[in-house]
Short mmCIF file of C-alpha atoms in Angstrom, two decimals:
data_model
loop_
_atom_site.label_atom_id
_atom_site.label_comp_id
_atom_site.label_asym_id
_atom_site.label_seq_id
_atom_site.Cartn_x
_atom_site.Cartn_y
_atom_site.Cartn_z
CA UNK F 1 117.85 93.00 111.84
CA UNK F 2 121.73 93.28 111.24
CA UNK F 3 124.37 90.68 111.48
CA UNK F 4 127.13 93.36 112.61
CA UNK F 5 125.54 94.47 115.82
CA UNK F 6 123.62 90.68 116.08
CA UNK F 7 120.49 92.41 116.87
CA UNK F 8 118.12 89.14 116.13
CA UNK F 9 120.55 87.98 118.70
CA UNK F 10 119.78 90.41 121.27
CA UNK F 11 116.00 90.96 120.39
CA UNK F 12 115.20 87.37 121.07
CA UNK F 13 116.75 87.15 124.48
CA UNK F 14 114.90 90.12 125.18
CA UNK F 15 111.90 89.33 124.26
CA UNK F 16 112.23 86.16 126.38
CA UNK F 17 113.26 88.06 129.27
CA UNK F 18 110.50 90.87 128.88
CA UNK F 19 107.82 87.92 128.46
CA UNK F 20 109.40 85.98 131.09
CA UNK F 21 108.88 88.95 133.33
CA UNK F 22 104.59 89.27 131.69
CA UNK F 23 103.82 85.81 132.87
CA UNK F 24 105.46 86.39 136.64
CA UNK F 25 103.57 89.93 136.63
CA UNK F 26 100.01 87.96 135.21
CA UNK F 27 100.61 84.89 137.87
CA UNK F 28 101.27 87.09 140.65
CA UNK F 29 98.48 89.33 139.78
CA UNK F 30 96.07 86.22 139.17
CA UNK F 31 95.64 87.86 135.23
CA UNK F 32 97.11 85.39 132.69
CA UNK F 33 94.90 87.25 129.92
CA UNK F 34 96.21 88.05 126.54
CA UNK F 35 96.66 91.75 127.35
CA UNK F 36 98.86 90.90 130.36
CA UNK F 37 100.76 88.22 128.64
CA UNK F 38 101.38 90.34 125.56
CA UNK F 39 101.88 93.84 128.08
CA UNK F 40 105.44 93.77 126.74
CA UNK F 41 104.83 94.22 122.77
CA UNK F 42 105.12 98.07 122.54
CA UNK F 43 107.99 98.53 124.65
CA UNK F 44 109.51 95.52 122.25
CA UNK F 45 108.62 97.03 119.26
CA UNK F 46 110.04 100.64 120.15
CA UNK F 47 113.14 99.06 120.93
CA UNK F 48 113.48 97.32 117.53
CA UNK F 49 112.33 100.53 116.14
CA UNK F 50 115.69 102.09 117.19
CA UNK F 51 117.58 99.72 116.29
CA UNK F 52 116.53 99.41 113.05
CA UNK F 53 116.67 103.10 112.50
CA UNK F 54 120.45 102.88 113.95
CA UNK F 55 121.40 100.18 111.46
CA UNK F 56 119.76 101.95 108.90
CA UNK F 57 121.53 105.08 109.10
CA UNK F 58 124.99 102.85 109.49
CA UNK F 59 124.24 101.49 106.15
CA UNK F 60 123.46 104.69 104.59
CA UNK F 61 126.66 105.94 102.60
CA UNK F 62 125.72 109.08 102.59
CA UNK F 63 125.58 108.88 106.41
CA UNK F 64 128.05 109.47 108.72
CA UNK F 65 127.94 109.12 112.80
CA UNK F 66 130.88 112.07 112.71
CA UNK F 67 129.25 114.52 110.98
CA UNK F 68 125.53 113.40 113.04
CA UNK F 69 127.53 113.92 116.44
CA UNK F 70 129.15 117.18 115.44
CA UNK F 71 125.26 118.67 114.78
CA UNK F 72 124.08 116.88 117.89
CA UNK F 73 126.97 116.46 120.37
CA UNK F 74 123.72 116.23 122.72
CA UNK F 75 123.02 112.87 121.86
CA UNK F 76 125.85 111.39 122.24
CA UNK F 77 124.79 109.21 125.36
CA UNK F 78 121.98 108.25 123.76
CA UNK F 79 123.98 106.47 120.66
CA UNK F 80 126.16 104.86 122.97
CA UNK F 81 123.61 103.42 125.18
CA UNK F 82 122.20 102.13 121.57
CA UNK F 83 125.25 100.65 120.44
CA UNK F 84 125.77 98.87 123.48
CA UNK F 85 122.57 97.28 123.30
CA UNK F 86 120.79 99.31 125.82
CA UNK F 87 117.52 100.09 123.99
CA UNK F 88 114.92 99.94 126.68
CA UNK F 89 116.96 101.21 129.61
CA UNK F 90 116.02 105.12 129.18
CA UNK F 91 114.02 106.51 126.26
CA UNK F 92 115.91 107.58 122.91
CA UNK F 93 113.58 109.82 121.55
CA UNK F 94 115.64 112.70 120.98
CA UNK F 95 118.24 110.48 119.30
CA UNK F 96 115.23 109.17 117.08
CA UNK F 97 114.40 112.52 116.09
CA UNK F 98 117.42 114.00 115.32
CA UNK F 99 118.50 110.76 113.56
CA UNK F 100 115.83 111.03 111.41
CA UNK F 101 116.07 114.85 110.70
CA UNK F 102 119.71 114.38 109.75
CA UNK F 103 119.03 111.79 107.31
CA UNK F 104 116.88 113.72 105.75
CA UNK F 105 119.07 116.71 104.80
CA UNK F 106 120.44 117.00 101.67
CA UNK F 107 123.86 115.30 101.77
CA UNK F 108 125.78 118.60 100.69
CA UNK F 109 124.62 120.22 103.72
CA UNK F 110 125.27 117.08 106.00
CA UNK F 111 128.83 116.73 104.75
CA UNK F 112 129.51 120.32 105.35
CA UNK F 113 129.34 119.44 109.03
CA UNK F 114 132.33 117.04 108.24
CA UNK F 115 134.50 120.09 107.12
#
């Protein structure tokens, strides 16, 4: 997704480790079926989901993480745990949202935050 934060990097040892983990579920539950071997796709996707959305909004000039974390000082944690690569450990939804709210202001009343 990003060179900077090596997020193809990250993704593909992931998704090795989270289909690493499918098969041992699917051979210890006798179920090698698609559905069990692929049981890991959503949670995969969601994950790259965020991190697209984070490396989007990093790229955006008229972004900036100040200004986002003086509206929403609440999601603070949750960026962290993003930017140290710890997508799947608890959910970012509220990050997600807000994220995406913010970006969608107009930038006047974004940068006014800033002031």
């Amino acid at each position: 997704i990003d060179p900077i934060y090596s997020s193809g990097v990250f993704l593909a040892l992931k998704s090795g480790e989270m289909a690493a983990d499918a098969i041992c579920a699917g051979l210890e539950n006798n179920d090698v079926g698609a559905r069990q071997l692929g049981s890991f796709g959503p949670d995969l996707s969601a994950g790259m989901d965020s991190l697209r959305q984070l490396v989007d909004a990093f790229y955006d000039p008229n972004f900036s993480f100040g200004a986002f974390l003086k509206r929403h000082p609440d999601c603070s944690g949750q960026l962290v745990d993003l930017l140290m690569g710890n997508v799947y450990r608890r959910p970012v939804d509220r990050l997600m949202t807000a994220l995406a709210e913010f970006r969608m202001e107009p930038v006047s009343e974004a940068a006014e935050v800033c002031s």
